[in-house]
Amino acid sequence: MRHPAEKASWIWIDHNPNTRFLRFSIEFDTPANDALRFHVTADQRFQLRIDGKEITYGPDRSDLESWRVTTCEVPLRKGHHQIELLVWWINEDLSMLRAESKSGEVPPPNPPMAQMSWRAGFLFVAEGSLASVLNTGSKKWKVQDLTEAVCMARKSNLGYHDV
């Protein structure tokens, strides 16, 4: 049996290699009380909310050959709902490892060393009748670029020591 995640496509705002912080959202209606079972992941990190309630974040640590996908089941009442994800991808700036900024500017962050990455994107796969509405790649998710509103900077390069 194939993994349910193969029923959707990874999406992103563009192929810009720079650090990005994006908010993806989609609104939908459920005709009756029911549970929404879904699978979600991102490269590099995500936080997911449904109707303003934090549901999950991730992905768990993994490598490119065995990428982690989080599976959740959330009860939903009949009516209107919104799923929103904050997804971020931090570009590795190797030049910042070599020397400190001489201009006094705060250098941008590097991604966590324990976080494997291939390229920016996120994936959402719903099971059941909502799959055609919610799966990434099959319907339009709204996206808002929050990069300018988020400040992630490190004060100095403290170095890395493996003991």
PDB file of C-alpha atoms in Angstrom:
ATOM      1  CA  MET A   1       0.000   0.000   0.000  1.00  0.00           C
ATOM      2  CA  ARG A   2       1.263   3.475  -0.865  1.00  0.00           C
ATOM      3  CA  HIS A   3       1.463   6.261   1.700  1.00  0.00           C
ATOM      4  CA  PRO A   4      -1.561   8.629   1.748  1.00  0.00           C
ATOM      5  CA  ALA A   5       0.824  11.588   1.310  1.00  0.00           C
ATOM      6  CA  GLU A   6       1.304  10.512  -2.315  1.00  0.00           C
ATOM      7  CA  LYS A   7      -2.244  11.737  -3.071  1.00  0.00           C
ATOM      8  CA  ALA A   8      -1.260  15.417  -2.849  1.00  0.00           C
ATOM      9  CA  SER A   9       1.487  17.743  -4.060  1.00  0.00           C
ATOM     10  CA  TRP A  10       4.042  19.809  -2.193  1.00  0.00           C
ATOM     11  CA  ILE A  11       3.313  23.526  -2.593  1.00  0.00           C
ATOM     12  CA  TRP A  12       5.195  26.785  -1.975  1.00  0.00           C
ATOM     13  CA  ILE A  13       4.830  30.425  -2.970  1.00  0.00           C
ATOM     14  CA  ASP A  14       7.680  30.355  -5.519  1.00  0.00           C
ATOM     15  CA  HIS A  15      11.126  28.913  -5.998  1.00  0.00           C
ATOM     16  CA  ASN A  16      12.903  31.784  -4.236  1.00  0.00           C
ATOM     17  CA  PRO A  17      15.828  30.274  -2.259  1.00  0.00           C
ATOM     18  CA  ASN A  18      15.707  32.928   0.468  1.00  0.00           C
ATOM     19  CA  THR A  19      14.397  32.456   3.998  1.00  0.00           C
ATOM     20  CA  ARG A  20      10.581  32.656   4.015  1.00  0.00           C
ATOM     21  CA  PHE A  21       7.797  32.652   6.605  1.00  0.00           C
ATOM     22  CA  LEU A  22       4.409  31.933   5.021  1.00  0.00           C
ATOM     23  CA  ARG A  23       0.838  31.572   6.237  1.00  0.00           C
ATOM     24  CA  PHE A  24      -1.239  29.091   4.249  1.00  0.00           C
ATOM     25  CA  SER A  25      -5.002  28.917   4.840  1.00  0.00           C
ATOM     26  CA  ILE A  26      -8.100  27.310   3.423  1.00  0.00           C
ATOM     27  CA  GLU A  27     -11.774  27.567   4.387  1.00  0.00           C
ATOM     28  CA  PHE A  28     -14.326  24.800   3.957  1.00  0.00           C
ATOM     29  CA  ASP A  29     -17.717  23.576   5.173  1.00  0.00           C
ATOM     30  CA  THR A  30     -18.700  20.248   6.682  1.00  0.00           C
ATOM     31  CA  PRO A  31     -22.314  19.100   6.150  1.00  0.00           C
ATOM     32  CA  ALA A  32     -22.424  17.119   9.423  1.00  0.00           C
ATOM     33  CA  ASN A  33     -20.443  16.461  12.585  1.00  0.00           C
ATOM     34  CA  ASP A  34     -17.500  14.323  11.525  1.00  0.00           C
ATOM     35  CA  ALA A  35     -13.820  13.693  12.167  1.00  0.00           C
ATOM     36  CA  LEU A  36     -11.198  15.105   9.817  1.00  0.00           C
ATOM     37  CA  ARG A  37      -8.281  12.690   9.418  1.00  0.00           C
ATOM     38  CA  PHE A  38      -5.260  14.198   7.669  1.00  0.00           C
ATOM     39  CA  HIS A  39      -1.512  13.924   7.091  1.00  0.00           C
ATOM     40  CA  VAL A  40       0.742  17.004   7.107  1.00  0.00           C
ATOM     41  CA  THR A  41       4.426  17.841   6.802  1.00  0.00           C
ATOM     42  CA  ALA A  42       6.690  20.667   5.706  1.00  0.00           C
ATOM     43  CA  ASP A  43      10.242  21.460   4.809  1.00  0.00           C
ATOM     44  CA  GLN A  44      11.459  22.877   7.165  1.00  0.00           C
ATOM     45  CA  ARG A  45       8.887  23.513   9.925  1.00  0.00           C
ATOM     46  CA  PHE A  46       5.153  24.146  10.437  1.00  0.00           C
ATOM     47  CA  GLN A  47       2.503  24.994  13.038  1.00  0.00           C
ATOM     48  CA  LEU A  48      -1.083  23.978  12.218  1.00  0.00           C
ATOM     49  CA  ARG A  49      -4.324  25.408  13.606  1.00  0.00           C
ATOM     50  CA  ILE A  50      -7.927  24.542  12.898  1.00  0.00           C
ATOM     51  CA  ASP A  51     -10.501  27.210  13.744  1.00  0.00           C
ATOM     52  CA  GLY A  52      -7.824  29.055  15.743  1.00  0.00           C
ATOM     53  CA  LYS A  53      -6.941  26.045  17.921  1.00  0.00           C
ATOM     54  CA  GLU A  54      -3.366  24.738  17.749  1.00  0.00           C
ATOM     55  CA  ILE A  55      -3.446  21.126  16.585  1.00  0.00           C
ATOM     56  CA  THR A  56       0.113  20.087  15.783  1.00  0.00           C
ATOM     57  CA  TYR A  57       3.552  21.210  14.698  1.00  0.00           C
ATOM     58  CA  GLY A  58       6.478  19.503  13.058  1.00  0.00           C
ATOM     59  CA  PRO A  59       7.769  17.641  11.299  1.00  0.00           C
ATOM     60  CA  ASP A  60       9.628  15.297  13.620  1.00  0.00           C
ATOM     61  CA  ARG A  61      13.345  14.977  12.932  1.00  0.00           C
ATOM     62  CA  SER A  62      14.161  12.709  10.023  1.00  0.00           C
ATOM     63  CA  ASP A  63      16.331  12.425   6.958  1.00  0.00           C
ATOM     64  CA  LEU A  64      15.529  12.899   3.284  1.00  0.00           C
ATOM     65  CA  GLU A  65      15.087   9.155   2.689  1.00  0.00           C
ATOM     66  CA  SER A  66      12.478   8.718   5.437  1.00  0.00           C
ATOM     67  CA  TRP A  67      10.713  12.078   5.769  1.00  0.00           C
ATOM     68  CA  ARG A  68       8.256  12.332   8.673  1.00  0.00           C
ATOM     69  CA  VAL A  69       4.572  12.995   8.084  1.00  0.00           C
ATOM     70  CA  THR A  70       2.254  13.767  11.020  1.00  0.00           C
ATOM     71  CA  THR A  71      -1.178  12.112  11.056  1.00  0.00           C
ATOM     72  CA  CYS A  72      -4.027  13.703  13.041  1.00  0.00           C
ATOM     73  CA  GLU A  73      -7.729  13.145  13.527  1.00  0.00           C
ATOM     74  CA  VAL A  74      -9.763  16.150  14.668  1.00  0.00           C
ATOM     75  CA  PRO A  75     -13.519  16.147  15.410  1.00  0.00           C
ATOM     76  CA  LEU A  76     -15.372  18.876  13.507  1.00  0.00           C
ATOM     77  CA  ARG A  77     -18.892  20.147  14.049  1.00  0.00           C
ATOM     78  CA  LYS A  78     -21.204  20.798  11.142  1.00  0.00           C
ATOM     79  CA  GLY A  79     -20.437  24.201   9.656  1.00  0.00           C
ATOM     80  CA  HIS A  80     -17.688  26.500   8.420  1.00  0.00           C
ATOM     81  CA  HIS A  81     -14.026  25.835   9.283  1.00  0.00           C
ATOM     82  CA  GLN A  82     -10.564  27.232   8.595  1.00  0.00           C
ATOM     83  CA  ILE A  83      -7.209  25.460   8.517  1.00  0.00           C
ATOM     84  CA  GLU A  84      -4.128  27.651   8.767  1.00  0.00           C
ATOM     85  CA  LEU A  85      -0.451  26.793   8.816  1.00  0.00           C
ATOM     86  CA  LEU A  86       2.555  28.914   9.571  1.00  0.00           C
ATOM     87  CA  VAL A  87       5.352  27.356   7.515  1.00  0.00           C
ATOM     88  CA  TRP A  88       8.939  28.522   7.483  1.00  0.00           C
ATOM     89  CA  TRP A  89      12.085  27.682   5.603  1.00  0.00           C
ATOM     90  CA  ILE A  90      15.423  29.135   6.680  1.00  0.00           C
ATOM     91  CA  ASN A  91      18.081  29.273   3.996  1.00  0.00           C
ATOM     92  CA  GLU A  92      21.559  28.248   5.065  1.00  0.00           C
ATOM     93  CA  ASP A  93      23.942  31.175   4.645  1.00  0.00           C
ATOM     94  CA  LEU A  94      27.365  29.549   4.843  1.00  0.00           C
ATOM     95  CA  SER A  95      29.104  32.915   4.557  1.00  0.00           C
ATOM     96  CA  MET A  96      27.871  33.753   8.049  1.00  0.00           C
ATOM     97  CA  LEU A  97      29.855  30.821   9.469  1.00  0.00           C
ATOM     98  CA  ARG A  98      33.151  32.212   8.174  1.00  0.00           C
ATOM     99  CA  ALA A  99      33.250  35.716   9.610  1.00  0.00           C
ATOM    100  CA  GLU A 100      31.304  38.122  11.742  1.00  0.00           C
ATOM    101  CA  SER A 101      29.626  41.096  10.149  1.00  0.00           C
ATOM    102  CA  LYS A 102      31.953  44.089  10.258  1.00  0.00           C
ATOM    103  CA  SER A 103      29.123  46.560   9.767  1.00  0.00           C
ATOM    104  CA  GLY A 104      27.593  45.789  13.167  1.00  0.00           C
ATOM    105  CA  GLU A 105      24.434  44.374  11.598  1.00  0.00           C
ATOM    106  CA  VAL A 106      22.786  41.422  13.270  1.00  0.00           C
ATOM    107  CA  PRO A 107      23.459  38.419  11.025  1.00  0.00           C
ATOM    108  CA  PRO A 108      20.534  36.329   9.774  1.00  0.00           C
ATOM    109  CA  PRO A 109      19.904  32.919  11.345  1.00  0.00           C
ATOM    110  CA  ASN A 110      21.089  29.629   9.952  1.00  0.00           C
ATOM    111  CA  PRO A 111      18.729  26.653  10.066  1.00  0.00           C
ATOM    112  CA  PRO A 112      19.064  24.282  13.011  1.00  0.00           C
ATOM    113  CA  MET A 113      21.872  21.802  12.406  1.00  0.00           C
ATOM    114  CA  ALA A 114      19.589  18.889  13.335  1.00  0.00           C
ATOM    115  CA  GLN A 115      16.958  19.874  10.751  1.00  0.00           C
ATOM    116  CA  MET A 116      17.423  18.134   7.407  1.00  0.00           C
ATOM    117  CA  SER A 117      16.093  20.032   4.410  1.00  0.00           C
ATOM    118  CA  TRP A 118      15.625  19.540   0.684  1.00  0.00           C
ATOM    119  CA  ARG A 119      13.657  22.602  -0.431  1.00  0.00           C
ATOM    120  CA  ALA A 120      10.850  24.786   0.858  1.00  0.00           C
ATOM    121  CA  GLY A 121       7.325  23.409   0.767  1.00  0.00           C
ATOM    122  CA  PHE A 122       4.400  21.914   2.631  1.00  0.00           C
ATOM    123  CA  LEU A 123       2.019  19.023   2.078  1.00  0.00           C
ATOM    124  CA  PHE A 124      -1.526  18.462   3.383  1.00  0.00           C
ATOM    125  CA  VAL A 125      -3.522  15.304   2.640  1.00  0.00           C
ATOM    126  CA  ALA A 126      -7.065  14.771   3.908  1.00  0.00           C
ATOM    127  CA  GLU A 127      -8.788  11.405   3.944  1.00  0.00           C
ATOM    128  CA  GLY A 128     -12.400  10.805   2.971  1.00  0.00           C
ATOM    129  CA  SER A 129     -14.819  13.213   1.333  1.00  0.00           C
ATOM    130  CA  LEU A 130     -12.774  16.333   2.148  1.00  0.00           C
ATOM    131  CA  ALA A 131      -9.703  15.149   0.221  1.00  0.00           C
ATOM    132  CA  SER A 132     -10.831  16.791  -3.021  1.00  0.00           C
ATOM    133  CA  VAL A 133     -11.333  20.077  -1.169  1.00  0.00           C
ATOM    134  CA  LEU A 134      -8.278  20.160   1.111  1.00  0.00           C
ATOM    135  CA  ASN A 135      -5.403  18.263  -0.503  1.00  0.00           C
ATOM    136  CA  THR A 136      -2.534  20.529  -1.518  1.00  0.00           C
ATOM    137  CA  GLY A 137      -2.104  20.539  -5.260  1.00  0.00           C
ATOM    138  CA  SER A 138      -5.792  19.899  -6.021  1.00  0.00           C
ATOM    139  CA  LYS A 139      -7.351  23.128  -4.770  1.00  0.00           C
ATOM    140  CA  LYS A 140      -6.124  26.638  -4.135  1.00  0.00           C
ATOM    141  CA  TRP A 141      -4.789  27.393  -0.705  1.00  0.00           C
ATOM    142  CA  LYS A 142      -4.418  31.083   0.144  1.00  0.00           C
ATOM    143  CA  VAL A 143      -0.875  32.150   0.960  1.00  0.00           C
ATOM    144  CA  GLN A 144       0.404  35.242   2.751  1.00  0.00           C
ATOM    145  CA  ASP A 145       4.117  36.073   2.925  1.00  0.00           C
ATOM    146  CA  LEU A 146       4.962  37.075   6.522  1.00  0.00           C
ATOM    147  CA  THR A 147       8.736  37.176   6.045  1.00  0.00           C
ATOM    148  CA  GLU A 148       9.033  40.933   6.638  1.00  0.00           C
ATOM    149  CA  ALA A 149       6.971  40.690   9.844  1.00  0.00           C
ATOM    150  CA  VAL A 150       9.134  37.992  11.454  1.00  0.00           C
ATOM    151  CA  CYS A 151      12.501  38.787  12.992  1.00  0.00           C
ATOM    152  CA  MET A 152      14.774  35.806  13.474  1.00  0.00           C
ATOM    153  CA  ALA A 153      18.358  36.853  13.967  1.00  0.00           C
ATOM    154  CA  ARG A 154      21.298  35.692  15.976  1.00  0.00           C
ATOM    155  CA  LYS A 155      23.525  38.100  17.840  1.00  0.00           C
ATOM    156  CA  SER A 156      26.771  36.334  17.066  1.00  0.00           C
ATOM    157  CA  ASN A 157      28.200  33.126  15.718  1.00  0.00           C
ATOM    158  CA  LEU A 158      29.053  31.248  18.873  1.00  0.00           C
ATOM    159  CA  GLY A 159      30.484  28.348  16.904  1.00  0.00           C
ATOM    160  CA  TYR A 160      29.804  24.656  17.052  1.00  0.00           C
ATOM    161  CA  HIS A 161      31.666  22.138  19.163  1.00  0.00           C
ATOM    162  CA  ASP A 162      31.124  18.388  19.001  1.00  0.00           C
ATOM    163  CA  VAL A 163      32.125  16.722  22.259  1.00  0.00           C
TER     164      VAL A 163
END
